[in-house]
Tab-separated table of C-alpha atoms in Angstrom:
chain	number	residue	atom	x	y	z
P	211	UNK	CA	3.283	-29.898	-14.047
P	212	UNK	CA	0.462	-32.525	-12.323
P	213	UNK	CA	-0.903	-32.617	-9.172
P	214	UNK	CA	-1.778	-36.369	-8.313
P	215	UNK	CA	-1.156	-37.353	-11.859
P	216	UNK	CA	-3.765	-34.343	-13.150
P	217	UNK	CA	-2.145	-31.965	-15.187
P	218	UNK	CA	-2.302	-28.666	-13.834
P	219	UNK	CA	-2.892	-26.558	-16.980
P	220	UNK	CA	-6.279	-28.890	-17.637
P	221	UNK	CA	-8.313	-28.078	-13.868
P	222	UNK	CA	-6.273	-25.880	-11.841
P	223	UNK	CA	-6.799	-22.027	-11.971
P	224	UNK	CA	-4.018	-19.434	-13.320
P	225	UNK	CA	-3.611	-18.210	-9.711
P	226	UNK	CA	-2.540	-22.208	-8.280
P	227	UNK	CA	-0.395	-22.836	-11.429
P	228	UNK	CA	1.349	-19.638	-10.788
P	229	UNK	CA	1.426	-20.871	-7.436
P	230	UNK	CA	2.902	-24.491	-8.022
P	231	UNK	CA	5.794	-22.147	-10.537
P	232	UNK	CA	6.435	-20.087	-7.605
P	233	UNK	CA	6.287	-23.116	-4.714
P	234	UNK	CA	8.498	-25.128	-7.084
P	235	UNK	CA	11.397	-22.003	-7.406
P	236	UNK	CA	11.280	-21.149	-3.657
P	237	UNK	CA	12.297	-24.929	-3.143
P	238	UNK	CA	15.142	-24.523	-6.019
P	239	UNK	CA	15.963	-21.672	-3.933
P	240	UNK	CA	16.147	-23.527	-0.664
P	241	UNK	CA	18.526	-26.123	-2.322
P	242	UNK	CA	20.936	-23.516	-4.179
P	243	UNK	CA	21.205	-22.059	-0.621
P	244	UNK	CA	21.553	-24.866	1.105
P	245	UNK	CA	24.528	-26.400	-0.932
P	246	UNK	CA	26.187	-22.810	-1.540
P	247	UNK	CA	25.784	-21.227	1.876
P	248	UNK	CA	24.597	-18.327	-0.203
P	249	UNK	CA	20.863	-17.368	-1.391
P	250	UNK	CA	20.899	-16.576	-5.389
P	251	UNK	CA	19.233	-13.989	-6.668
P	252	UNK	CA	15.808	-13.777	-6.675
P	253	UNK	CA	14.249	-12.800	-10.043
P	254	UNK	CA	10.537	-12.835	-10.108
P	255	UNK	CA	8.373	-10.809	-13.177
P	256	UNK	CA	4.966	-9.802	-12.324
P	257	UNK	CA	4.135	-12.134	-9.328
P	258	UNK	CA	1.412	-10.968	-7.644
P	259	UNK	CA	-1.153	-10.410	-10.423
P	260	UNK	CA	-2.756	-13.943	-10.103
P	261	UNK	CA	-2.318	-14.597	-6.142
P	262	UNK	CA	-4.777	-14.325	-3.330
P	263	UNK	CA	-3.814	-12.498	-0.504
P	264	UNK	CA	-2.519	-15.002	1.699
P	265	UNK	CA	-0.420	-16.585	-1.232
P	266	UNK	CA	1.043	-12.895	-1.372
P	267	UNK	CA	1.859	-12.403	2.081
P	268	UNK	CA	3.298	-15.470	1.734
P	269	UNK	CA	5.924	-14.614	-0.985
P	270	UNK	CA	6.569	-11.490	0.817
P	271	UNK	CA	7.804	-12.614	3.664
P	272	UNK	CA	9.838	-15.051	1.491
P	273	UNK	CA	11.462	-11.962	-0.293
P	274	UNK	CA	12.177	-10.020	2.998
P	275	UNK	CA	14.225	-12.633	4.124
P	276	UNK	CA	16.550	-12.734	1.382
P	277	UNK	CA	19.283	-10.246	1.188
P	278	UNK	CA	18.408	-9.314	-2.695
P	279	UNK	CA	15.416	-9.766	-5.031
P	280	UNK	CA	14.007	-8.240	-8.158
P	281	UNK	CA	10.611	-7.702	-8.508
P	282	UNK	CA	9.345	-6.364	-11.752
P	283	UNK	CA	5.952	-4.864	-12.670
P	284	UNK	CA	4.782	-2.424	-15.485
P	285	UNK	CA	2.892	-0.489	-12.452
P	286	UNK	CA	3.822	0.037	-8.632
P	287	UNK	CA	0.543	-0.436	-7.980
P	288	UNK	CA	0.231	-3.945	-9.024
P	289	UNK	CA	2.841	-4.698	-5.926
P	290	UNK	CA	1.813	-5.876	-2.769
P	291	UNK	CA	1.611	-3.009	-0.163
P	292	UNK	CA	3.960	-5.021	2.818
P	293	UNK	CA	5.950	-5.182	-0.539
P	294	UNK	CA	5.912	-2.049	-1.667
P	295	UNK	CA	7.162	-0.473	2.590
P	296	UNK	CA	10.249	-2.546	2.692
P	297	UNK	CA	11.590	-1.878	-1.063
P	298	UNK	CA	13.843	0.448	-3.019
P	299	UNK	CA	11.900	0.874	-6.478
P	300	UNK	CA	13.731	2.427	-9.895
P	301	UNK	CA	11.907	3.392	-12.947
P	302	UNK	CA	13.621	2.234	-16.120
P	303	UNK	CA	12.733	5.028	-18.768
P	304	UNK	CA	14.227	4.762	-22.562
P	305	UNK	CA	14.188	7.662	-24.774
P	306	UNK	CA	16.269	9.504	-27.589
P	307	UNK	CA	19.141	9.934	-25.573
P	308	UNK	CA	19.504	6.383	-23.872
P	309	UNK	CA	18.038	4.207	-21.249
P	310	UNK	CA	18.514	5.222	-17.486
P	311	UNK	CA	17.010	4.973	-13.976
P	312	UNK	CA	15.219	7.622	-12.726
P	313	UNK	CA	17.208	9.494	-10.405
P	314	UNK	CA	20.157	7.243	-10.732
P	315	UNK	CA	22.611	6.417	-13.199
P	316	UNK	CA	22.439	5.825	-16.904
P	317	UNK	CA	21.852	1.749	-17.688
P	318	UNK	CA	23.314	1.690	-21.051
P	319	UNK	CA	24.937	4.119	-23.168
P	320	UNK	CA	23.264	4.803	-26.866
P	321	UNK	CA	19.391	5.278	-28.276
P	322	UNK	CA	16.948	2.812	-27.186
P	323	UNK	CA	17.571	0.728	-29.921
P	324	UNK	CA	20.978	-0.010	-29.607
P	325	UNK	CA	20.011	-0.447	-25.908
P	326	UNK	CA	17.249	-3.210	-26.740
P	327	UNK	CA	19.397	-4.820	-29.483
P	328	UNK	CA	22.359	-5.197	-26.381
């Protein structure tokens, strides 16, 4: 990606590339919905880690306004608190006996391997 003909990866900090990534899907986003009538789902994997705050508040309000988004983090905590009020979270947990959601239903039937290899 460049930024008046300057590659991003060679002056711009982790926090504005992710930033440019995340500008750059929000507009694919706006299109999809745009020519569909529909918003896609929103998939986004450890977000926040490398935004300011008002780059996060921004995304926020972004997510609240769609009707579905997953946002996934090895640690609630990591999750913006405005975030964190307005969302259902589930635990995936793998053991011996399978892979399931805490307090929900199973995700896949069989050992965590057979789950992984699926």
């Amino acid at each position: 990606f460049e930024l008046d003909g300057r590659d991003l990866a060679t002056f711009a900090s982790r926090g504005q590339q992710r930033t440019a990534i995340l500008a750059l899907k929000l507009a694919e986003l706006d299109v999809v919905t745009a020519i569909d009538g529909r918003p896609p789902l929103l998939l986004l994997d450890d977000v926040f880690s490398e935004l300011d705050p008002d780059r996060r508040s921004h995304l926020v309000r972004r997510i609240a306004a769609l009707p579905q988004a997953f946002v996934t983090t090895t640690t609630l905590d990591d999750l913006d608190p405005d975030l964190r009020a307005i969302a259902t979270a589930w635990e995936v947990r793998t053991g011996p006996d399978g892979a399931w959601l805490v307090n929900g239903d199973p995700v896949a039937p069989g050992t965590p391997d057979s789950v992984s290899a699926s």
